[in-house]
Coordinates of C-alpha atoms in Angstrom, one line a residue:
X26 CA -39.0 39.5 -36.1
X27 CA -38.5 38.1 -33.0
X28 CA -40.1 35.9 -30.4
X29 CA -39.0 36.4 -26.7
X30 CA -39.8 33.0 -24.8
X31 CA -40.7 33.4 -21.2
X32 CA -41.4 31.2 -17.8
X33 CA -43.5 33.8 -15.8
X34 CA -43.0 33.6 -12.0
X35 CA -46.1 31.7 -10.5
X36 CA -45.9 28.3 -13.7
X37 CA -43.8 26.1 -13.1
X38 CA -40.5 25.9 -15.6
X39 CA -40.5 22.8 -17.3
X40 CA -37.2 21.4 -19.1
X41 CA -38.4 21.3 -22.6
X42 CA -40.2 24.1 -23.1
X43 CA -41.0 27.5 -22.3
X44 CA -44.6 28.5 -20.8
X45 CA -44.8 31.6 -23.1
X46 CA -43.8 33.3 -26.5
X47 CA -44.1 36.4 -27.0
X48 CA -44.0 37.4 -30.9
X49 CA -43.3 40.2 -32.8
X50 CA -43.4 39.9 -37.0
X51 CA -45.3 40.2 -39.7
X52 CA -45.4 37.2 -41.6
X53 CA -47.7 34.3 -39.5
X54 CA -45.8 30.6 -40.9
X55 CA -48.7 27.1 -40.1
X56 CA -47.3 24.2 -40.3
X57 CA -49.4 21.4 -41.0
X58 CA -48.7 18.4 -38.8
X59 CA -45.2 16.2 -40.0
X60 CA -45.5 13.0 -39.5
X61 CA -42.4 10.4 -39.7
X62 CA -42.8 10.5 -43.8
X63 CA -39.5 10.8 -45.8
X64 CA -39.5 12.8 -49.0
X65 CA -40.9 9.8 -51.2
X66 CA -43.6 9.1 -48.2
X67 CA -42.2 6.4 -46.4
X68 CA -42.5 5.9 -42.6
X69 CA -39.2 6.3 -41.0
X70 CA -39.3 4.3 -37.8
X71 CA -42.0 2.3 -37.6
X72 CA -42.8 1.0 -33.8
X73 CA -40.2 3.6 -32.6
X74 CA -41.6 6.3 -31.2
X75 CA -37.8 8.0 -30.8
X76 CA -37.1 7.3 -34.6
X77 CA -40.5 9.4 -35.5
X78 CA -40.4 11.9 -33.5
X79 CA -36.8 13.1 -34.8
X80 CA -37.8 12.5 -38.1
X81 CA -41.6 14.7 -37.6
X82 CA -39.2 17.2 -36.0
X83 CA -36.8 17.1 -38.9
X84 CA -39.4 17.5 -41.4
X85 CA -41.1 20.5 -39.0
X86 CA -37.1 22.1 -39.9
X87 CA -37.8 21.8 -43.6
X88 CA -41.3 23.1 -43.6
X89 CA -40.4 26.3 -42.0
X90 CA -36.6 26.1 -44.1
X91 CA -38.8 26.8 -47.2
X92 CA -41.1 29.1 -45.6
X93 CA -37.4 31.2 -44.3
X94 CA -37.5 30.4 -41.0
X95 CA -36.4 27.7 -38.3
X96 CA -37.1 26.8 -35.1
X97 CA -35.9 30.0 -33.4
X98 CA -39.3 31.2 -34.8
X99 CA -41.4 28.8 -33.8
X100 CA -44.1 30.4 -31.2
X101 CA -46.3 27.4 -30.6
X102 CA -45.5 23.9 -31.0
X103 CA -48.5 21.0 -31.1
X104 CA -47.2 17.3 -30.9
X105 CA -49.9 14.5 -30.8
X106 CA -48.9 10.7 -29.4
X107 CA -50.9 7.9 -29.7
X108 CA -51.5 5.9 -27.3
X109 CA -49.8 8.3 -24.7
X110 CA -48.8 7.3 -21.2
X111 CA -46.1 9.4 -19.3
X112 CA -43.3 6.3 -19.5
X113 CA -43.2 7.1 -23.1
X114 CA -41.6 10.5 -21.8
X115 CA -37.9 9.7 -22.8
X116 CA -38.5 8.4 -26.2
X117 CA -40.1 11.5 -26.8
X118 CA -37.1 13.6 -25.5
X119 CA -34.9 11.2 -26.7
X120 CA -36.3 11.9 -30.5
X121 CA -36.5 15.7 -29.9
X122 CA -32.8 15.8 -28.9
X123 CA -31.5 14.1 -31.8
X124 CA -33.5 16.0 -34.0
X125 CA -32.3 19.3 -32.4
X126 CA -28.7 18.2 -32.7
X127 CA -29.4 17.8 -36.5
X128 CA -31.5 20.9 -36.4
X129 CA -28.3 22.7 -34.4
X130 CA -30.6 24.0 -31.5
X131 CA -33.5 22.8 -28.8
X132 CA -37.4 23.9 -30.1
X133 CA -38.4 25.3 -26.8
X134 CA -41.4 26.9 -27.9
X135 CA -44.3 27.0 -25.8
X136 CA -45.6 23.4 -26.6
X137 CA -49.0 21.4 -26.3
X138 CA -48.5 17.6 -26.0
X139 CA -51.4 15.4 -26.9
X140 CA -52.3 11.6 -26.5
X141 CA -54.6 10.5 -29.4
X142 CA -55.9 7.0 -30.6
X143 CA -54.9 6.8 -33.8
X144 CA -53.4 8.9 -36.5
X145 CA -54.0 9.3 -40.4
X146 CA -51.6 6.3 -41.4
X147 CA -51.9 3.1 -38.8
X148 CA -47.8 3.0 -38.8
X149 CA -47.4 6.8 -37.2
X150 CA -47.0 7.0 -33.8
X151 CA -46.9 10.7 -33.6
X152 CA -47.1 14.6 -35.4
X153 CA -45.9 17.4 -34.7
X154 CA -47.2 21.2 -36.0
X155 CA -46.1 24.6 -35.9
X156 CA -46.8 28.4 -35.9
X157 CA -44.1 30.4 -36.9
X158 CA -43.9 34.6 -36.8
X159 CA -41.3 35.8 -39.7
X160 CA -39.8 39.3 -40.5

């Protein structure tokens, strides 16, 4: 397997994520979207948008754990906010880096962020999904 991760000349490169991953692999890995739940379903972080994005992350890192992968195999990366507005910017990085330091590497996957109005649960501020390409 392997997934080459690209910023083509002409797109601009952005920090935090890669415009392009190019996969190889035969085993395709969904994700369905990870909320800020712990393992007994709790919300982890409620009114911090930081706190639930590293635990969404986190739980993105288990998913794929159990599936054999990690985030070096992630191709596409969907993260949904509510209520987004762009000062909300550094508690989302803020939450992705101290999930990658926990994870022991950055996701840089080709990424789609989304504001929405509401979630499933009233308390989650945000989830995250994945595609993954294994072996």
């Amino acid at each position: 397997m392997s997934i080459t991760l690209l910023n083509p000349d002409g797109l601009p490169e952005i920090d935090v994520y890669r415009q392009v991953a190019v996969a190889s692999g035969s085993r395709l890995v969904f994700v369905a979207g990870q909320v800020a739940w712990d393992a007994e379903g709790r919300t982890v972080g409620a009114g911090d948008l930081a706190a639930q994005v590293e635990q969404s992350y986190l739980n993105v890192g288990r998913a794929l754990a159990a599936a054999g992968g990690s985030f070096d195999d992630v191709a596409k990366l969907n993260v949904h906010v509510v209520d987004w507005t762009p000062d909300k910017m550094p508690q989302l990085l803020e939450g992705i880096s101290r999930a990658a330091a926990k994870l022991g590497g950055t996701p840089v996957a080709p990424a789609t962020l989304l504001g929405v109005a509401a979630l499933d649960v009233p308390d989650h501020l945000v989830e995250v999904e994945a595609t993954a390409v294994l072996d």
